[in-house]
Amino acid sequence: MSMKSFDKFCERMITAEPGSEKEIFDERQKVMRMRLTIEALFICVGLIFVCGTITELFYQRQWAEYPVTVDLLFAVLCLLWWEIRCAVKGCLVAVSGRIAQKTSAIMSVLIGVLNGLRYAFDIGEDDFLIKDGRLSADFVFLLCCALLIGGGIFMFTVIRREEKREEAEKTEENNEP
C-alpha cells in the first residue's frame, strides 16, 4: 500500500469513526519503523559484507582479534542509526506501548553497564587496546557496551521529551476556554 492510498484510507476512517486518529497514527508509525528497520538491516548486512570481502580478498590480515566482534560493532552502530532515524522521523516513540519502550531503554542501559563492567576492569592491561597488531576483542566489546548504553540513554531521552511535549499540549488544551 502506498502512502497516498494509506492517507486516503485514513481519511475515510476518520470520517467514519471519530476518535480513530490515535490508531491511524500508530499504524503510520509502525509502517515508518518497519521501513527504517529494513534500511538499517540492509546497511548492517552491507557493512559486514564489505568488511568481510576486503578482509578476505584484499587486506589478507584481520584488523580485529576476532571477526565476529567487528560484526557486533556494526550491528550496534546500525541500531544507533535506526534509533536516530526513527527519532528524526517521529516514529521512535509509539502512541501505545510506552511502558515497553521505557523498559527496553532501561534494560539496554543496564545490560550495557553490567557487560561493560567485565571489560572495564581490563583497561589497565598492556594488550587491552592492541593485541598482536589487531584490535583486541575486549576493547571492541567495551566499545559495543558503551554504544549500547548511549543508545539506551538516547531512546529514554526521546521518550521523556515526547511525554513532556504531550503534557504541555494537554495543559494548553485545558487552559483554553
PDB file of C-alpha atoms in Angstrom:
ATOM      1  CA  MET A   1       0.000   0.000   0.000  1.00  0.00           C
ATOM      2  CA  SER A   2       1.469   3.352  -0.967  1.00  0.00           C
ATOM      3  CA  MET A   3       1.443   6.286   1.408  1.00  0.00           C
ATOM      4  CA  LYS A   4      -1.107   8.169  -0.739  1.00  0.00           C
ATOM      5  CA  SER A   5      -3.574   5.302  -0.659  1.00  0.00           C
ATOM      6  CA  PHE A   6      -2.885   4.903   3.052  1.00  0.00           C
ATOM      7  CA  ASP A   7      -3.719   8.600   3.551  1.00  0.00           C
ATOM      8  CA  LYS A   8      -6.987   8.199   1.650  1.00  0.00           C
ATOM      9  CA  PHE A   9      -7.805   5.126   3.729  1.00  0.00           C
ATOM     10  CA  CYS A  10      -7.114   7.115   6.892  1.00  0.00           C
ATOM     11  CA  GLU A  11      -9.333   9.991   5.778  1.00  0.00           C
ATOM     12  CA  ARG A  12     -12.200   7.565   5.183  1.00  0.00           C
ATOM     13  CA  MET A  13     -11.676   6.001   8.614  1.00  0.00           C
ATOM     14  CA  ILE A  14     -11.631   9.364  10.394  1.00  0.00           C
ATOM     15  CA  THR A  15     -14.869  10.477   8.787  1.00  0.00           C
ATOM     16  CA  ALA A  16     -16.491   7.110   9.539  1.00  0.00           C
ATOM     17  CA  GLU A  17     -15.240   6.664  13.111  1.00  0.00           C
ATOM     18  CA  PRO A  18     -14.468   9.678  15.279  1.00  0.00           C
ATOM     19  CA  GLY A  19     -11.657   9.011  17.753  1.00  0.00           C
ATOM     20  CA  SER A  20      -9.695   6.693  15.500  1.00  0.00           C
ATOM     21  CA  GLU A  21      -6.922   9.229  14.822  1.00  0.00           C
ATOM     22  CA  LYS A  22      -4.760   7.661  17.510  1.00  0.00           C
ATOM     23  CA  GLU A  23      -4.949   4.197  15.934  1.00  0.00           C
ATOM     24  CA  ILE A  24      -4.198   5.589  12.481  1.00  0.00           C
ATOM     25  CA  PHE A  25      -1.166   7.493  13.778  1.00  0.00           C
ATOM     26  CA  ASP A  26       0.024   4.331  15.495  1.00  0.00           C
ATOM     27  CA  GLU A  27      -0.279   2.371  12.237  1.00  0.00           C
ATOM     28  CA  ARG A  28       1.609   5.075  10.357  1.00  0.00           C
ATOM     29  CA  GLN A  29       4.385   4.877  12.962  1.00  0.00           C
ATOM     30  CA  LYS A  30       4.554   1.099  12.545  1.00  0.00           C
ATOM     31  CA  VAL A  31       4.910   1.447   8.774  1.00  0.00           C
ATOM     32  CA  MET A  32       7.694   4.021   9.119  1.00  0.00           C
ATOM     33  CA  ARG A  33       9.507   1.965  11.764  1.00  0.00           C
ATOM     34  CA  MET A  34       9.331  -1.111   9.530  1.00  0.00           C
ATOM     35  CA  ARG A  35      10.823   0.777   6.582  1.00  0.00           C
ATOM     36  CA  LEU A  36      13.624   2.167   8.745  1.00  0.00           C
ATOM     37  CA  THR A  37      14.262  -1.281  10.224  1.00  0.00           C
ATOM     38  CA  ILE A  38      14.717  -2.742   6.751  1.00  0.00           C
ATOM     39  CA  GLU A  39      17.033   0.143   5.866  1.00  0.00           C
ATOM     40  CA  ALA A  40      19.159  -0.427   8.984  1.00  0.00           C
ATOM     41  CA  LEU A  41      19.337  -4.172   8.335  1.00  0.00           C
ATOM     42  CA  PHE A  42      20.475  -3.592   4.751  1.00  0.00           C
ATOM     43  CA  ILE A  43      23.149  -1.206   5.989  1.00  0.00           C
ATOM     44  CA  CYS A  44      24.335  -3.728   8.590  1.00  0.00           C
ATOM     45  CA  VAL A  45      24.487  -6.581   6.080  1.00  0.00           C
ATOM     46  CA  GLY A  46      26.260  -4.328   3.595  1.00  0.00           C
ATOM     47  CA  LEU A  47      28.881  -3.263   6.140  1.00  0.00           C
ATOM     48  CA  ILE A  48      29.524  -6.845   7.185  1.00  0.00           C
ATOM     49  CA  PHE A  49      29.776  -7.955   3.549  1.00  0.00           C
ATOM     50  CA  VAL A  50      32.167  -5.153   2.577  1.00  0.00           C
ATOM     51  CA  CYS A  51      34.335  -5.708   5.652  1.00  0.00           C
ATOM     52  CA  GLY A  52      34.473  -9.461   5.040  1.00  0.00           C
ATOM     53  CA  THR A  53      35.219  -9.006   1.352  1.00  0.00           C
ATOM     54  CA  ILE A  54      38.033  -6.537   1.998  1.00  0.00           C
ATOM     55  CA  THR A  55      39.499  -8.733   4.705  1.00  0.00           C
ATOM     56  CA  GLU A  56      39.358 -11.913   2.623  1.00  0.00           C
ATOM     57  CA  LEU A  57      40.318 -10.616  -0.813  1.00  0.00           C
ATOM     58  CA  PHE A  58      42.477  -7.532  -0.426  1.00  0.00           C
ATOM     59  CA  TYR A  59      43.808  -6.971   3.058  1.00  0.00           C
ATOM     60  CA  GLN A  60      44.506 -10.635   3.920  1.00  0.00           C
ATOM     61  CA  ARG A  61      45.040  -9.674   7.533  1.00  0.00           C
ATOM     62  CA  GLN A  62      42.333  -9.173  10.102  1.00  0.00           C
ATOM     63  CA  TRP A  63      42.214  -5.802  11.774  1.00  0.00           C
ATOM     64  CA  ALA A  64      40.419  -7.178  14.830  1.00  0.00           C
ATOM     65  CA  GLU A  65      41.253 -10.136  17.014  1.00  0.00           C
ATOM     66  CA  TYR A  66      38.017 -11.944  16.116  1.00  0.00           C
ATOM     67  CA  PRO A  67      35.908 -11.127  13.029  1.00  0.00           C
ATOM     68  CA  VAL A  68      32.658 -11.604  14.942  1.00  0.00           C
ATOM     69  CA  THR A  69      33.498  -8.649  17.193  1.00  0.00           C
ATOM     70  CA  VAL A  70      33.543  -6.384  14.148  1.00  0.00           C
ATOM     71  CA  ASP A  71      30.148  -7.740  13.105  1.00  0.00           C
ATOM     72  CA  LEU A  72      28.810  -6.986  16.579  1.00  0.00           C
ATOM     73  CA  LEU A  73      30.184  -3.456  16.378  1.00  0.00           C
ATOM     74  CA  PHE A  74      28.446  -2.945  13.026  1.00  0.00           C
ATOM     75  CA  ALA A  75      25.180  -4.270  14.488  1.00  0.00           C
ATOM     76  CA  VAL A  76      25.312  -1.851  17.427  1.00  0.00           C
ATOM     77  CA  LEU A  77      26.157   1.048  15.101  1.00  0.00           C
ATOM     78  CA  CYS A  78      23.182   0.157  12.904  1.00  0.00           C
ATOM     79  CA  LEU A  79      20.962   0.032  15.989  1.00  0.00           C
ATOM     80  CA  LEU A  80      22.047   3.588  16.816  1.00  0.00           C
ATOM     81  CA  TRP A  81      21.434   4.582  13.190  1.00  0.00           C
ATOM     82  CA  TRP A  82      17.916   3.135  13.426  1.00  0.00           C
ATOM     83  CA  GLU A  83      17.167   4.956  16.687  1.00  0.00           C
ATOM     84  CA  ILE A  84      18.359   8.296  15.336  1.00  0.00           C
ATOM     85  CA  ARG A  85      16.457   7.918  12.054  1.00  0.00           C
ATOM     86  CA  CYS A  86      13.258   6.929  13.896  1.00  0.00           C
ATOM     87  CA  ALA A  87      13.627   9.882  16.271  1.00  0.00           C
ATOM     88  CA  VAL A  88      14.081  12.272  13.327  1.00  0.00           C
ATOM     89  CA  LYS A  89      11.047  10.853  11.516  1.00  0.00           C
ATOM     90  CA  GLY A  90       8.979  10.985  14.719  1.00  0.00           C
ATOM     91  CA  CYS A  91       8.185   7.294  14.892  1.00  0.00           C
ATOM     92  CA  LEU A  92      10.514   6.139  17.682  1.00  0.00           C
ATOM     93  CA  VAL A  93       8.003   6.825  20.431  1.00  0.00           C
ATOM     94  CA  ALA A  94       4.835   4.847  19.816  1.00  0.00           C
ATOM     95  CA  VAL A  95       1.376   6.043  20.726  1.00  0.00           C
ATOM     96  CA  SER A  96       0.743   2.794  22.551  1.00  0.00           C
ATOM     97  CA  GLY A  97       3.284   0.709  24.400  1.00  0.00           C
ATOM     98  CA  ARG A  98       5.423   3.400  26.008  1.00  0.00           C
ATOM     99  CA  ILE A  99       5.983   1.335  29.115  1.00  0.00           C
ATOM    100  CA  ALA A 100       7.523  -1.420  26.990  1.00  0.00           C
ATOM    101  CA  GLN A 101       9.724   1.124  25.231  1.00  0.00           C
ATOM    102  CA  LYS A 102      10.901   2.615  28.520  1.00  0.00           C
ATOM    103  CA  THR A 103      11.614  -0.860  29.824  1.00  0.00           C
ATOM    104  CA  SER A 104      13.672  -1.740  26.745  1.00  0.00           C
ATOM    105  CA  ALA A 105      15.646   1.524  27.037  1.00  0.00           C
ATOM    106  CA  ILE A 106      16.371   0.876  30.713  1.00  0.00           C
ATOM    107  CA  MET A 107      17.297  -2.743  30.024  1.00  0.00           C
ATOM    108  CA  SER A 108      19.619  -1.631  27.224  1.00  0.00           C
ATOM    109  CA  VAL A 109      21.465   0.655  29.618  1.00  0.00           C
ATOM    110  CA  LEU A 110      21.507  -1.966  32.372  1.00  0.00           C
ATOM    111  CA  ILE A 111      22.811  -4.741  30.097  1.00  0.00           C
ATOM    112  CA  GLY A 112      25.428  -2.390  28.657  1.00  0.00           C
ATOM    113  CA  VAL A 113      26.624  -1.386  32.127  1.00  0.00           C
ATOM    114  CA  LEU A 114      26.737  -4.919  33.501  1.00  0.00           C
ATOM    115  CA  ASN A 115      28.551  -6.332  30.486  1.00  0.00           C
ATOM    116  CA  GLY A 116      30.804  -3.296  30.222  1.00  0.00           C
ATOM    117  CA  LEU A 117      31.972  -3.705  33.814  1.00  0.00           C
ATOM    118  CA  ARG A 118      33.545  -7.018  32.919  1.00  0.00           C
ATOM    119  CA  TYR A 119      35.679  -5.373  30.229  1.00  0.00           C
ATOM    120  CA  ALA A 120      36.292  -2.123  32.120  1.00  0.00           C
ATOM    121  CA  PHE A 121      38.421  -3.937  34.708  1.00  0.00           C
ATOM    122  CA  ASP A 122      40.851  -4.974  31.953  1.00  0.00           C
ATOM    123  CA  ILE A 123      41.609  -1.400  30.844  1.00  0.00           C
ATOM    124  CA  GLY A 124      44.971  -1.230  32.623  1.00  0.00           C
ATOM    125  CA  GLU A 125      46.426  -4.289  30.898  1.00  0.00           C
ATOM    126  CA  ASP A 126      49.170  -3.916  28.313  1.00  0.00           C
ATOM    127  CA  ASP A 127      47.295  -5.575  25.472  1.00  0.00           C
ATOM    128  CA  PHE A 128      43.855  -4.122  26.132  1.00  0.00           C
ATOM    129  CA  LEU A 129      43.672  -1.928  23.015  1.00  0.00           C
ATOM    130  CA  ILE A 130      46.022  -3.665  20.582  1.00  0.00           C
ATOM    131  CA  LYS A 131      46.836  -7.369  20.718  1.00  0.00           C
ATOM    132  CA  ASP A 132      49.230  -8.858  18.156  1.00  0.00           C
ATOM    133  CA  GLY A 133      48.792  -5.837  15.880  1.00  0.00           C
ATOM    134  CA  ARG A 134      44.986  -6.088  15.889  1.00  0.00           C
ATOM    135  CA  LEU A 135      42.199  -4.540  17.920  1.00  0.00           C
ATOM    136  CA  SER A 136      41.591  -6.697  20.961  1.00  0.00           C
ATOM    137  CA  ALA A 137      38.211  -8.327  21.499  1.00  0.00           C
ATOM    138  CA  ASP A 138      37.942  -6.802  24.979  1.00  0.00           C
ATOM    139  CA  PHE A 139      38.269  -3.281  23.570  1.00  0.00           C
ATOM    140  CA  VAL A 140      35.683  -3.875  20.835  1.00  0.00           C
ATOM    141  CA  PHE A 141      33.242  -5.419  23.335  1.00  0.00           C
ATOM    142  CA  LEU A 142      33.732  -2.455  25.696  1.00  0.00           C
ATOM    143  CA  LEU A 143      33.104  -0.088  22.794  1.00  0.00           C
ATOM    144  CA  CYS A 144      29.907  -2.000  21.903  1.00  0.00           C
ATOM    145  CA  CYS A 145      28.724  -1.822  25.515  1.00  0.00           C
ATOM    146  CA  ALA A 146      29.400   1.931  25.632  1.00  0.00           C
ATOM    147  CA  LEU A 147      27.468   2.445  22.388  1.00  0.00           C
ATOM    148  CA  LEU A 148      24.607   0.313  23.730  1.00  0.00           C
ATOM    149  CA  ILE A 149      24.462   2.461  26.869  1.00  0.00           C
ATOM    150  CA  GLY A 150      24.447   5.601  24.718  1.00  0.00           C
ATOM    151  CA  GLY A 151      21.631   4.227  22.573  1.00  0.00           C
ATOM    152  CA  GLY A 152      19.539   3.365  25.633  1.00  0.00           C
ATOM    153  CA  ILE A 153      20.046   6.824  27.121  1.00  0.00           C
ATOM    154  CA  PHE A 154      19.176   8.421  23.777  1.00  0.00           C
ATOM    155  CA  MET A 155      15.992   6.368  23.500  1.00  0.00           C
ATOM    156  CA  PHE A 156      14.944   7.165  27.068  1.00  0.00           C
ATOM    157  CA  THR A 157      15.621  10.871  26.475  1.00  0.00           C
ATOM    158  CA  VAL A 158      13.488  10.921  23.320  1.00  0.00           C
ATOM    159  CA  ILE A 159      10.647   9.136  25.119  1.00  0.00           C
ATOM    160  CA  ARG A 160      10.814  11.560  28.033  1.00  0.00           C
ATOM    161  CA  ARG A 161      10.885  14.594  25.717  1.00  0.00           C
ATOM    162  CA  GLU A 162       7.812  13.291  23.869  1.00  0.00           C
ATOM    163  CA  GLU A 163       5.967  12.773  27.165  1.00  0.00           C
ATOM    164  CA  LYS A 164       6.755  16.323  28.273  1.00  0.00           C
ATOM    165  CA  ARG A 165       5.569  17.679  24.933  1.00  0.00           C
ATOM    166  CA  GLU A 166       2.278  15.810  25.263  1.00  0.00           C
ATOM    167  CA  GLU A 167       1.831  17.044  28.843  1.00  0.00           C
ATOM    168  CA  ALA A 168       2.383  20.624  27.652  1.00  0.00           C
ATOM    169  CA  GLU A 169      -0.213  20.141  24.894  1.00  0.00           C
ATOM    170  CA  LYS A 170      -2.740  18.801  27.405  1.00  0.00           C
ATOM    171  CA  THR A 171      -2.232  21.746  29.749  1.00  0.00           C
ATOM    172  CA  GLU A 172      -2.651  24.160  26.813  1.00  0.00           C
ATOM    173  CA  GLU A 173      -5.893  22.435  25.838  1.00  0.00           C
ATOM    174  CA  ASN A 174      -7.179  22.609  29.411  1.00  0.00           C
ATOM    175  CA  ASN A 175      -6.265  26.312  29.764  1.00  0.00           C
ATOM    176  CA  GLU A 176      -8.111  27.340  26.580  1.00  0.00           C
ATOM    177  CA  PRO A 177     -11.748  28.319  27.223  1.00  0.00           C
TER     178      PRO A 177
END
